[in-house]
Amino acid sequence: MAQEYDLVILGGGTGGYVAAIRASKLGLKTAIVEKRELGGTCLHRGCIPSKALLRSAEVFKQTKEADRYGISTENPTLNFTKVQERKQSIVDTLHKGVQGLMKKGKIDVFEGFGRILGPSIFSPTAGTISVEMNNGEENEMLIPKNVLVATGSRPKSLPGLEIDGEVVMSSDEALHMEELPESIIIVGGGVIGIEWASMLADFGVKVTVLEYLPHILPTEDEDISREMLKQMKKKGVDIVTSAKVLPDTIEKDNGVKVDAEVDGETVTYEAERMLVSVGRSANVDNIGLENTDIQVENGIIQTNDVYQTKESHIYAIGDVIGGMQLAHVASHEGMIAVEHMADQNPHPMNQDQVPSCIYSNPEVSSVGLTEKAAKEKGFDVKVGKFPFQAIGKALVHGETDGFVKIVADKESDDLLGVHMIGPHVTDMISEAALAQVLDATPWEIAETIHPHPTLSEAIGEAAMAVDGNQIHG
Ligand SMILES: Cc1cc2nc3c(=O)[nH]c(=O)nc-3n(C[C@H](O)[C@H](O)[C@H](O)COP(=O)(O)OP(=O)(O)OC[C@H]3O[C@@H](n4cnc5c(N)ncnc54)[C@H](O)[C@@H]3O)c2cc1C
């Protein structure tokens, strides 16, 4: 028999499960339909497992360099099986945690593939949801007042460069490698490509990155992108920009070979494996959108600023609506959507207040406009930059590469953007995000007393440097 709900969520990733908890706290009778595992990409194939591997790579690198800190270690070796086991146990622990949260919130979880059927007499607003159950039992029918589509995304490839999961991998397969290759070609120098390049180089793999655009990390501030290029080269990563990979030339025989057009010449690249990280496609297929008036443009679901689709009782959030494809964005959008369903009048999200992070070594974090974007928007900008080299705690840590850069409006003194590269900057960006939310000026950031010695002093100094008032530089 069909079951009735206030809300049925398609997809139990970071967007879907957080929305479910918020809905349950707001008193909505809620169900989640999940075809794989609760936690989605972020927990099982994204943020968490990749950061667990990055941490092992960092420890390995630091151990090899321990002599710098006065500690002798005899020839440290890597046990990659243990690295993978550690990663998996972190994922499993968090997975259990999410399952527990669903029980605590009295959220019903249906394990299967969900589809929206058209509106019916039972569900004239949001349409019935049919769930093809993973256990082979008869389809469940769910009758919701509202639906939230949170079906996420999957890795994309280039035509002709098909993922075979062995030699040519996406990040999904790379996370499960049993052994490290001696060498790898990474196609795509965006966030995922650079995190993998950093990690694999720190593990001792010979890495070549082929990036189509003239810069790696093309969405970051150009100073950050340039510094990352320098740091990756220092690690021994071979980065080739403006490189057009020619998929038809791929040969897989005892490894992989592919040609790329670089500066008008054709160059052949060769490695044991290849990782393709050229973006992600939204999961919009086969979920019944054709039974609705929901609009899909360029492969992503279109919504308004509280995440309603053209069908006002069907909302969509997270990677499936494109934009900043980040876990914290998906969950924040989920909370806004649910609050709107519950008549809570939520604030729409302001993209300029959303921090984004890259967990390579060195790390990168940013919030707001890059210098270039600010200029393109017509701002007359002033910039403050402060290097970690002049920060005592960075010397103590033994990690002095990188800087904090603050972009502000000359006329109003408004903060426009904060960009950092260096040690632990992903843990430091929340101060800048709060400053953006509170509309703080660089002067107010500088007036905030930063404890000594901390890496956060670089933010205070960069804020002072906006008007040339930095102390230690
Ligand atoms: C390698 C990698 C590293 C990343 N690192 C970070 C990071 O450090 N920080 C960060 O913020 N973001 C990171 N991301 C991005 C982040 O993982 C995504 O932005 C986030 O997972 C999006 O959440 P979501 O809920 O929209 O979708 P997903 O997490 O993809 O969840 C969607 C869920 O829906 C399920 N589903 C799909 N269709 C159906 C259906 N019809 N019926 C039932 N279930 C369905 C899927 O099985 C999946 O579990 C990373 C991504 C990758 C690939």
Coordinates of C-alpha atoms and ligand atoms in Angstrom, one line a residue:
M1 CA 0.0 0.0 0.0
A2 CA 1.2 3.5 -0.8
Q3 CA 2.7 5.5 2.1
E4 CA 2.1 9.2 2.6
Y5 CA 4.8 11.7 3.5
D6 CA 5.2 15.5 3.8
L7 CA 8.5 15.1 2.0
V8 CA 10.2 12.4 -0.1
I9 CA 13.9 13.0 -0.9
L10 CA 15.5 11.4 -4.0
G11 CA 19.1 10.8 -3.0
G12 CA 20.7 10.4 0.4
G13 CA 24.0 12.3 -0.3
T14 CA 25.2 15.3 1.7
G15 CA 22.4 17.4 0.3
G16 CA 19.6 14.9 0.8
Y17 CA 20.4 13.5 4.2
V18 CA 21.0 16.9 5.8
A19 CA 17.8 18.2 4.3
A20 CA 16.0 15.1 5.8
I21 CA 17.3 15.9 9.3
R22 CA 16.3 19.6 9.0
A23 CA 12.8 18.5 7.7
S24 CA 12.4 16.0 10.6
K25 CA 13.4 18.8 13.1
L26 CA 10.7 21.0 11.5
G27 CA 8.1 18.3 12.1
L28 CA 7.8 17.0 8.5
K29 CA 7.2 13.3 8.0
T30 CA 10.1 12.5 5.8
A31 CA 11.5 9.6 3.7
I32 CA 14.7 9.3 1.7
V33 CA 15.2 7.0 -1.3
E34 CA 18.8 6.0 -1.9
K35 CA 20.0 3.6 -4.5
R36 CA 23.5 3.1 -3.1
E37 CA 24.7 4.3 0.3
L38 CA 23.6 7.1 2.6
G39 CA 26.2 9.8 2.5
G40 CA 26.5 9.8 -1.3
T41 CA 29.5 11.0 -3.3
C42 CA 31.0 13.1 -0.6
L43 CA 31.2 10.3 2.0
H44 CA 31.9 7.3 -0.3
R45 CA 33.6 8.7 -3.4
G46 CA 34.5 12.3 -2.7
C47 CA 35.4 14.6 0.2
I48 CA 36.1 12.1 2.9
P49 CA 38.0 9.2 1.2
S50 CA 40.1 11.6 -0.8
K51 CA 41.0 13.6 2.3
A52 CA 41.9 10.4 4.2
L53 CA 44.3 9.5 1.4
L54 CA 45.7 13.0 1.3
R55 CA 46.4 12.9 5.0
S56 CA 48.3 9.6 4.6
A57 CA 50.3 11.2 1.8
E58 CA 51.1 14.2 4.0
V59 CA 52.2 12.0 6.9
F60 CA 54.4 10.0 4.5
K61 CA 56.0 13.1 3.1
Q62 CA 56.5 14.6 6.6
T63 CA 58.0 11.4 7.9
K64 CA 60.5 11.4 5.0
E65 CA 61.4 14.9 5.9
A66 CA 61.4 14.4 9.7
D67 CA 65.2 15.0 9.8
R68 CA 64.3 18.7 9.3
Y69 CA 62.6 18.6 12.7
G70 CA 65.5 16.9 14.4
I71 CA 63.9 13.4 14.2
S72 CA 65.7 10.5 12.6
T73 CA 63.5 7.9 10.8
E74 CA 65.2 5.0 9.0
N75 CA 63.9 4.8 5.5
P76 CA 60.1 5.0 6.0
T77 CA 58.1 2.8 3.7
L78 CA 54.5 3.0 2.5
N79 CA 52.0 0.2 3.2
F80 CA 49.3 1.2 0.7
T81 CA 47.0 -1.6 1.8
K82 CA 46.9 -0.1 5.3
V83 CA 46.4 3.4 3.8
Q84 CA 43.3 2.1 2.1
E85 CA 42.1 0.2 5.2
R86 CA 42.4 3.4 7.2
K87 CA 40.5 5.4 4.6
Q88 CA 37.7 2.7 4.5
S89 CA 37.4 2.6 8.3
I90 CA 36.9 6.4 8.4
V91 CA 34.2 6.1 5.7
D92 CA 32.5 3.2 7.5
T93 CA 32.4 5.0 10.8
L94 CA 30.8 8.1 9.3
H95 CA 28.4 6.0 7.3
K96 CA 27.2 4.3 10.5
G97 CA 26.8 7.8 11.9
V98 CA 24.6 8.9 9.1
Q99 CA 22.5 5.8 9.4
G100 CA 22.1 6.5 13.1
L101 CA 21.0 10.1 12.4
M102 CA 18.3 8.8 10.1
K103 CA 17.0 6.5 12.9
K104 CA 17.2 9.3 15.5
G105 CA 15.2 11.7 13.2
K106 CA 12.6 8.9 12.5
I107 CA 13.4 9.3 8.8
D108 CA 12.3 6.3 6.7
V109 CA 15.0 5.1 4.3
F110 CA 14.0 3.2 1.2
E111 CA 16.9 1.4 -0.5
G112 CA 16.2 1.6 -4.2
F113 CA 16.0 3.7 -7.3
G114 CA 13.4 6.4 -7.1
R115 CA 11.4 7.9 -10.0
I116 CA 8.8 10.7 -10.1
L117 CA 5.6 9.6 -11.7
G118 CA 3.2 12.3 -12.9
P119 CA 0.7 14.0 -10.6
S120 CA -2.2 11.7 -9.8
I121 CA -5.4 11.9 -7.9
F122 CA -3.5 10.7 -4.8
S123 CA -0.7 13.2 -5.2
P124 CA -2.0 16.1 -7.3
T125 CA 0.9 18.4 -6.3
A126 CA 4.2 16.6 -6.2
G127 CA 3.5 13.4 -8.1
T128 CA 3.8 9.9 -6.7
I129 CA 7.3 8.4 -6.3
S130 CA 7.9 4.9 -7.3
V131 CA 10.9 3.0 -5.8
E132 CA 12.4 0.1 -7.5
M133 CA 13.7 -1.7 -4.5
N134 CA 17.3 -3.0 -4.4
N135 CA 16.1 -6.2 -2.7
G136 CA 14.0 -7.1 -5.7
E137 CA 10.7 -6.7 -3.8
E138 CA 7.7 -5.1 -5.4
N139 CA 8.1 -1.4 -6.1
E140 CA 7.1 0.9 -3.2
M141 CA 4.8 3.8 -4.0
L142 CA 5.3 6.9 -1.9
I143 CA 2.8 9.8 -1.9
P144 CA 4.5 13.0 -0.9
K145 CA 3.3 16.6 -0.4
N146 CA 6.7 17.7 -1.5
V147 CA 9.7 16.1 -3.3
L148 CA 13.3 17.1 -3.1
V149 CA 15.5 15.9 -6.0
A150 CA 19.1 15.5 -4.6
T151 CA 20.4 12.9 -7.0
G152 CA 23.9 14.4 -7.3
S153 CA 26.4 13.8 -10.1
R154 CA 28.8 11.3 -11.6
P155 CA 32.2 11.7 -13.2
K156 CA 32.3 12.8 -16.8
S157 CA 34.9 11.8 -19.4
L158 CA 35.9 13.1 -22.8
P159 CA 34.4 11.5 -25.9
G160 CA 36.9 8.8 -27.0
L161 CA 38.5 8.6 -23.6
E162 CA 36.3 6.1 -22.0
I163 CA 36.8 5.1 -18.4
D164 CA 37.6 1.4 -18.2
G165 CA 38.2 1.5 -14.4
E166 CA 41.6 -0.2 -14.7
V167 CA 44.0 1.8 -16.8
V168 CA 41.8 4.8 -17.5
M169 CA 40.1 5.8 -14.2
S170 CA 37.8 8.4 -12.9
S171 CA 38.2 9.5 -9.2
D172 CA 35.6 6.8 -8.3
E173 CA 38.0 4.0 -9.3
A174 CA 41.2 5.8 -8.3
L175 CA 40.0 5.8 -4.7
H176 CA 39.9 2.0 -4.7
M177 CA 43.4 1.4 -6.3
E178 CA 44.9 -1.6 -4.5
E179 CA 48.4 -0.5 -5.5
L180 CA 49.9 2.8 -6.5
P181 CA 51.1 3.0 -10.1
E182 CA 54.7 4.2 -10.8
S183 CA 53.4 6.9 -13.0
I184 CA 50.1 8.5 -13.9
I185 CA 48.7 11.0 -16.4
I186 CA 46.0 13.2 -14.9
V187 CA 43.7 14.8 -17.5
G188 CA 42.3 18.0 -16.0
G189 CA 44.0 20.4 -13.6
G190 CA 41.0 21.5 -11.7
V191 CA 40.3 20.9 -8.0
I192 CA 40.0 17.1 -8.2
G193 CA 43.0 16.8 -10.6
I194 CA 45.3 18.9 -8.4
E195 CA 44.3 17.2 -5.2
W196 CA 45.2 13.8 -6.8
A197 CA 48.4 15.2 -8.3
S198 CA 49.5 16.5 -4.9
M199 CA 48.6 13.3 -3.1
L200 CA 50.1 10.9 -5.6
A201 CA 53.3 13.0 -5.9
D202 CA 53.6 12.9 -2.1
F203 CA 53.2 9.1 -2.2
G204 CA 56.1 9.0 -4.7
V205 CA 54.2 8.5 -8.0
K206 CA 55.5 10.3 -11.1
V207 CA 52.6 12.6 -12.1
T208 CA 51.9 14.5 -15.3
V209 CA 48.9 16.9 -15.4
L210 CA 47.5 17.8 -18.8
E211 CA 45.3 20.9 -18.6
Y212 CA 43.4 22.3 -21.5
L213 CA 43.2 25.9 -20.3
P214 CA 46.2 28.2 -19.9
H215 CA 46.0 27.9 -16.0
I216 CA 45.5 25.1 -13.5
L217 CA 42.7 25.8 -11.0
P218 CA 41.1 28.1 -13.5
T219 CA 38.3 29.3 -11.1
E220 CA 40.8 30.4 -8.5
D221 CA 42.5 33.8 -8.2
E222 CA 45.4 34.0 -10.8
D223 CA 48.0 34.5 -8.0
I224 CA 46.8 31.4 -6.3
S225 CA 46.9 29.4 -9.5
R226 CA 50.4 30.6 -10.3
E227 CA 51.6 29.7 -6.8
M228 CA 50.1 26.3 -7.0
L229 CA 51.9 25.7 -10.3
K230 CA 55.1 26.6 -8.6
Q231 CA 54.5 24.3 -5.6
M232 CA 53.4 21.4 -7.8
K233 CA 56.6 21.8 -9.9
K234 CA 58.6 21.8 -6.7
K235 CA 57.1 18.5 -5.8
G236 CA 58.2 17.1 -9.2
V237 CA 54.7 17.2 -10.8
D238 CA 55.0 17.8 -14.6
I239 CA 52.2 20.3 -15.4
V240 CA 51.4 21.0 -19.0
T241 CA 48.9 23.8 -19.6
S242 CA 47.1 24.7 -22.8
A243 CA 47.3 21.0 -23.6
K244 CA 44.6 19.6 -25.8
V245 CA 44.4 15.9 -25.2
L246 CA 43.6 14.0 -28.5
P247 CA 41.4 11.1 -27.2
D248 CA 41.5 9.2 -30.5
T249 CA 45.2 8.7 -30.1
I250 CA 44.9 6.7 -26.8
E251 CA 46.7 3.4 -26.8
K252 CA 46.4 0.9 -23.9
D253 CA 49.2 -1.6 -24.1
N254 CA 51.2 -2.2 -21.0
G255 CA 50.1 1.2 -19.6
V256 CA 48.6 4.1 -21.5
K257 CA 49.8 6.5 -24.2
V258 CA 48.0 9.6 -25.4
D259 CA 48.9 12.5 -27.7
A260 CA 48.2 16.1 -26.8
E261 CA 48.5 19.3 -28.9
V262 CA 50.7 21.7 -27.0
D263 CA 51.9 25.0 -28.5
G264 CA 50.9 23.7 -32.0
E265 CA 53.0 20.6 -31.6
T266 CA 51.8 17.0 -31.0
V267 CA 53.4 15.5 -27.9
T268 CA 53.0 11.9 -26.7
Y269 CA 52.6 11.3 -23.0
E270 CA 53.0 7.8 -21.5
A271 CA 52.2 6.4 -18.0
E272 CA 51.1 3.3 -16.2
R273 CA 47.6 4.7 -15.6
M274 CA 45.4 7.7 -16.4
L275 CA 43.0 9.6 -14.2
V276 CA 40.4 11.6 -16.0
S277 CA 39.1 14.6 -14.0
V278 CA 37.3 16.8 -16.4
G279 CA 34.1 17.6 -14.4
R280 CA 30.9 15.9 -13.4
S281 CA 27.5 15.3 -15.0
A282 CA 24.3 15.8 -13.1
N283 CA 22.1 12.7 -12.5
V284 CA 19.0 13.8 -14.3
D285 CA 18.4 10.7 -16.4
N286 CA 15.7 8.2 -15.8
I287 CA 14.3 9.8 -12.7
G288 CA 10.9 10.7 -14.3
L289 CA 11.5 14.4 -15.1
E290 CA 9.7 13.8 -18.4
N291 CA 6.5 13.3 -16.3
T292 CA 6.8 16.8 -14.9
D293 CA 7.3 20.4 -16.2
I294 CA 10.7 20.6 -14.6
Q295 CA 13.2 22.4 -16.8
V296 CA 16.7 21.0 -17.5
E297 CA 19.2 23.2 -19.3
N298 CA 22.7 22.2 -20.1
G299 CA 22.2 19.0 -18.3
I300 CA 21.2 20.6 -14.9
I301 CA 17.8 21.1 -13.2
Q302 CA 16.7 24.8 -13.2
T303 CA 15.4 26.2 -9.9
N304 CA 14.6 29.6 -8.3
D305 CA 16.6 30.9 -5.3
V306 CA 14.7 28.7 -2.8
Y307 CA 15.3 25.7 -5.0
Q308 CA 11.7 25.2 -6.4
T309 CA 11.6 23.8 -9.9
K310 CA 8.8 24.8 -12.4
E311 CA 6.7 22.4 -10.3
S312 CA 6.4 24.4 -7.1
H313 CA 6.2 21.3 -4.9
I314 CA 9.2 19.7 -6.4
Y315 CA 12.5 21.2 -5.3
A316 CA 16.1 20.3 -6.4
I317 CA 19.4 20.9 -4.7
G318 CA 23.1 20.0 -4.7
D319 CA 25.2 18.8 -7.7
V320 CA 22.1 18.1 -9.8
I321 CA 21.4 21.8 -10.1
G322 CA 25.1 22.6 -11.0
G323 CA 26.7 25.8 -9.7
M324 CA 29.3 25.3 -7.0
Q325 CA 29.3 21.5 -6.7
L326 CA 30.4 21.3 -3.1
A327 CA 29.1 19.3 -0.2
H328 CA 28.5 22.3 2.1
V329 CA 26.6 24.0 -0.7
A330 CA 24.4 20.9 -1.3
S331 CA 23.5 20.7 2.4
H332 CA 22.9 24.5 2.8
E333 CA 20.7 24.4 -0.3
G334 CA 18.8 21.4 1.2
M335 CA 18.1 23.3 4.4
I336 CA 16.9 26.4 2.5
A337 CA 14.6 24.2 0.4
V338 CA 13.1 22.4 3.4
E339 CA 12.7 25.6 5.4
H340 CA 10.8 27.1 2.4
M341 CA 8.5 24.0 2.3
A342 CA 7.8 24.5 6.0
D343 CA 7.0 28.2 5.5
Q344 CA 10.1 29.4 7.4
N345 CA 11.1 32.2 5.0
P346 CA 14.8 31.3 4.7
H347 CA 17.5 33.6 3.3
P348 CA 18.6 32.7 -0.2
M349 CA 22.3 31.7 -0.4
N350 CA 24.8 34.3 -1.6
Q351 CA 27.5 32.6 -3.7
D352 CA 30.0 35.3 -2.7
Q353 CA 29.7 34.1 0.9
V354 CA 30.4 30.4 0.1
P355 CA 33.9 29.3 1.0
S356 CA 35.6 26.7 -1.2
C357 CA 38.7 24.6 -0.4
I358 CA 41.3 22.5 -2.1
Y359 CA 43.0 20.0 0.1
S360 CA 46.2 19.6 -1.8
N361 CA 49.6 20.2 -0.1
P362 CA 49.7 23.2 0.1
E363 CA 46.0 23.8 0.7
V364 CA 43.9 26.5 -1.0
S365 CA 40.8 28.3 0.3
S366 CA 38.8 31.2 -0.9
V367 CA 35.6 33.2 -0.5
G368 CA 34.2 35.9 -2.7
L369 CA 35.5 37.5 -5.9
T370 CA 38.9 36.9 -7.4
E371 CA 40.8 40.1 -8.2
K372 CA 40.1 39.6 -11.9
A373 CA 36.3 39.0 -11.4
A374 CA 36.1 42.1 -9.1
K375 CA 37.8 44.2 -11.8
E376 CA 35.5 42.7 -14.5
K377 CA 32.5 43.7 -12.3
G378 CA 33.8 47.3 -12.4
F379 CA 35.3 47.6 -8.9
D380 CA 38.3 49.8 -8.4
V381 CA 40.2 47.3 -6.2
K382 CA 42.9 47.5 -3.6
V383 CA 44.8 44.3 -2.7
G384 CA 46.6 43.3 0.5
K385 CA 48.9 40.3 0.3
F386 CA 50.9 38.7 3.2
P387 CA 53.3 35.7 2.9
F388 CA 53.4 32.9 5.4
Q389 CA 57.2 33.2 5.4
A390 CA 56.8 36.2 7.7
I391 CA 54.6 34.3 10.2
G392 CA 56.3 32.8 13.2
K393 CA 53.8 29.8 13.4
A394 CA 54.5 28.9 9.8
L395 CA 58.2 28.7 10.5
V396 CA 57.5 26.6 13.6
H397 CA 55.4 24.3 11.4
G398 CA 58.1 24.2 8.8
E399 CA 55.6 25.2 6.1
T400 CA 56.2 28.7 4.9
D401 CA 55.1 28.6 1.3
G402 CA 52.0 30.6 0.3
F403 CA 50.2 33.7 1.3
V404 CA 46.9 35.3 2.1
K405 CA 45.4 37.8 -0.4
I406 CA 42.5 40.2 0.4
V407 CA 40.7 42.0 -2.4
A408 CA 38.7 45.1 -1.3
D409 CA 36.8 48.0 -3.0
K410 CA 38.8 51.2 -2.9
E411 CA 35.8 53.4 -2.9
S412 CA 33.6 51.8 -0.2
D413 CA 36.3 49.8 1.6
D414 CA 34.0 46.7 1.3
L415 CA 35.7 43.3 1.4
L416 CA 35.3 41.6 -2.0
G417 CA 37.3 38.4 -1.7
V418 CA 39.8 36.5 0.4
H419 CA 42.2 33.9 -1.2
M420 CA 44.7 31.8 0.6
I421 CA 47.3 29.2 -0.2
G422 CA 49.5 27.6 2.4
P423 CA 49.4 25.5 5.6
H424 CA 46.0 24.8 7.1
V425 CA 44.3 27.5 5.1
T426 CA 41.2 25.3 4.7
D427 CA 40.7 25.6 8.5
M428 CA 41.2 29.3 8.3
I429 CA 38.7 30.4 5.7
S430 CA 35.7 30.5 8.0
E431 CA 36.9 33.7 9.5
A432 CA 36.9 35.3 6.0
A433 CA 33.5 33.7 5.3
L434 CA 32.1 35.2 8.5
A435 CA 33.6 38.6 7.5
Q436 CA 31.8 38.4 4.2
V437 CA 28.5 37.5 5.9
L438 CA 28.9 40.4 8.3
D439 CA 30.0 42.8 5.5
A440 CA 33.2 43.5 7.4
T441 CA 35.8 45.9 6.0
P442 CA 39.5 44.9 5.9
W443 CA 39.9 47.4 8.8
E444 CA 37.5 45.4 10.9
I445 CA 39.3 42.2 10.2
A446 CA 42.6 43.9 11.2
E447 CA 40.9 45.2 14.4
T448 CA 40.0 41.6 15.3
I449 CA 42.9 40.5 17.5
H450 CA 44.6 37.5 16.0
P451 CA 46.4 35.4 18.7
H452 CA 50.1 35.0 18.5
P453 CA 51.7 32.7 17.3
T454 CA 49.1 31.4 14.9
L455 CA 48.8 31.0 11.1
S456 CA 45.7 33.3 11.3
E457 CA 47.9 36.3 11.9
A458 CA 48.5 36.2 8.1
I459 CA 44.8 37.1 7.7
G460 CA 45.2 40.1 10.0
E461 CA 48.4 41.2 8.3
A462 CA 46.9 40.9 4.8
A463 CA 43.9 43.0 6.0
M464 CA 46.3 45.7 7.2
A465 CA 48.3 45.3 4.0
V466 CA 45.2 46.4 2.0
D467 CA 46.1 50.0 3.0
G468 CA 49.8 49.4 3.3
N469 CA 49.7 49.1 7.1
Q470 CA 51.1 45.6 7.6
I471 CA 53.5 45.2 10.5
H472 CA 55.8 42.4 9.7
G473 CA 56.3 42.9 6.0
Ligands
LIG1 C1 36.9 13.1 -5.6 C2 36.0 14.2 -5.1 C3 36.3 15.0 -4.0 C4 35.5 15.9 -3.5 N1 35.9 16.7 -2.4 C5 35.1 17.6 -1.9 C6 35.5 18.3 -0.8 O1 36.6 18.2 -0.2 N2 34.6 19.3 -0.3 C7 33.4 19.5 -0.9 O2 32.7 20.4 -0.4 N3 33.0 18.8 -1.9 C8 33.8 17.8 -2.4 N4 33.4 17.1 -3.5 C9 32.0 17.4 -4.1 C10 30.9 16.7 -3.2 O3 31.2 15.4 -3.1 C11 29.6 17.0 -3.9 O4 29.4 18.3 -4.1 C12 28.4 16.5 -3.0 O5 28.6 15.1 -2.7 C13 27.1 16.8 -3.6 O6 26.1 16.3 -2.8 P1 24.7 15.9 -3.4 O7 23.8 15.5 -2.2 O8 24.2 16.9 -4.3 O9 25.0 14.6 -4.3 P2 25.6 13.2 -4.0 O10 26.5 13.2 -2.8 O11 26.2 12.8 -5.3 O12 24.4 12.3 -3.6 C14 23.4 11.9 -4.5 C15 22.9 10.6 -4.0 O13 21.7 10.3 -4.8 C16 21.7 8.9 -5.1 N5 20.8 8.8 -6.2 C17 21.0 9.2 -7.5 N6 19.9 9.0 -8.2 C18 19.0 8.3 -7.4 C19 17.7 7.8 -7.6 N7 17.1 7.9 -8.8 N8 17.1 7.2 -6.6 C20 17.7 7.0 -5.4 N9 19.0 7.5 -5.2 C21 19.6 8.2 -6.2 C22 23.1 8.5 -5.3 O14 23.4 7.2 -5.1 C23 23.8 9.4 -4.3 O15 24.0 8.7 -3.1 C24 34.2 16.1 -4.0 C25 33.8 15.3 -5.1 C26 34.6 14.3 -5.6 C27 34.2 13.5 -6.7

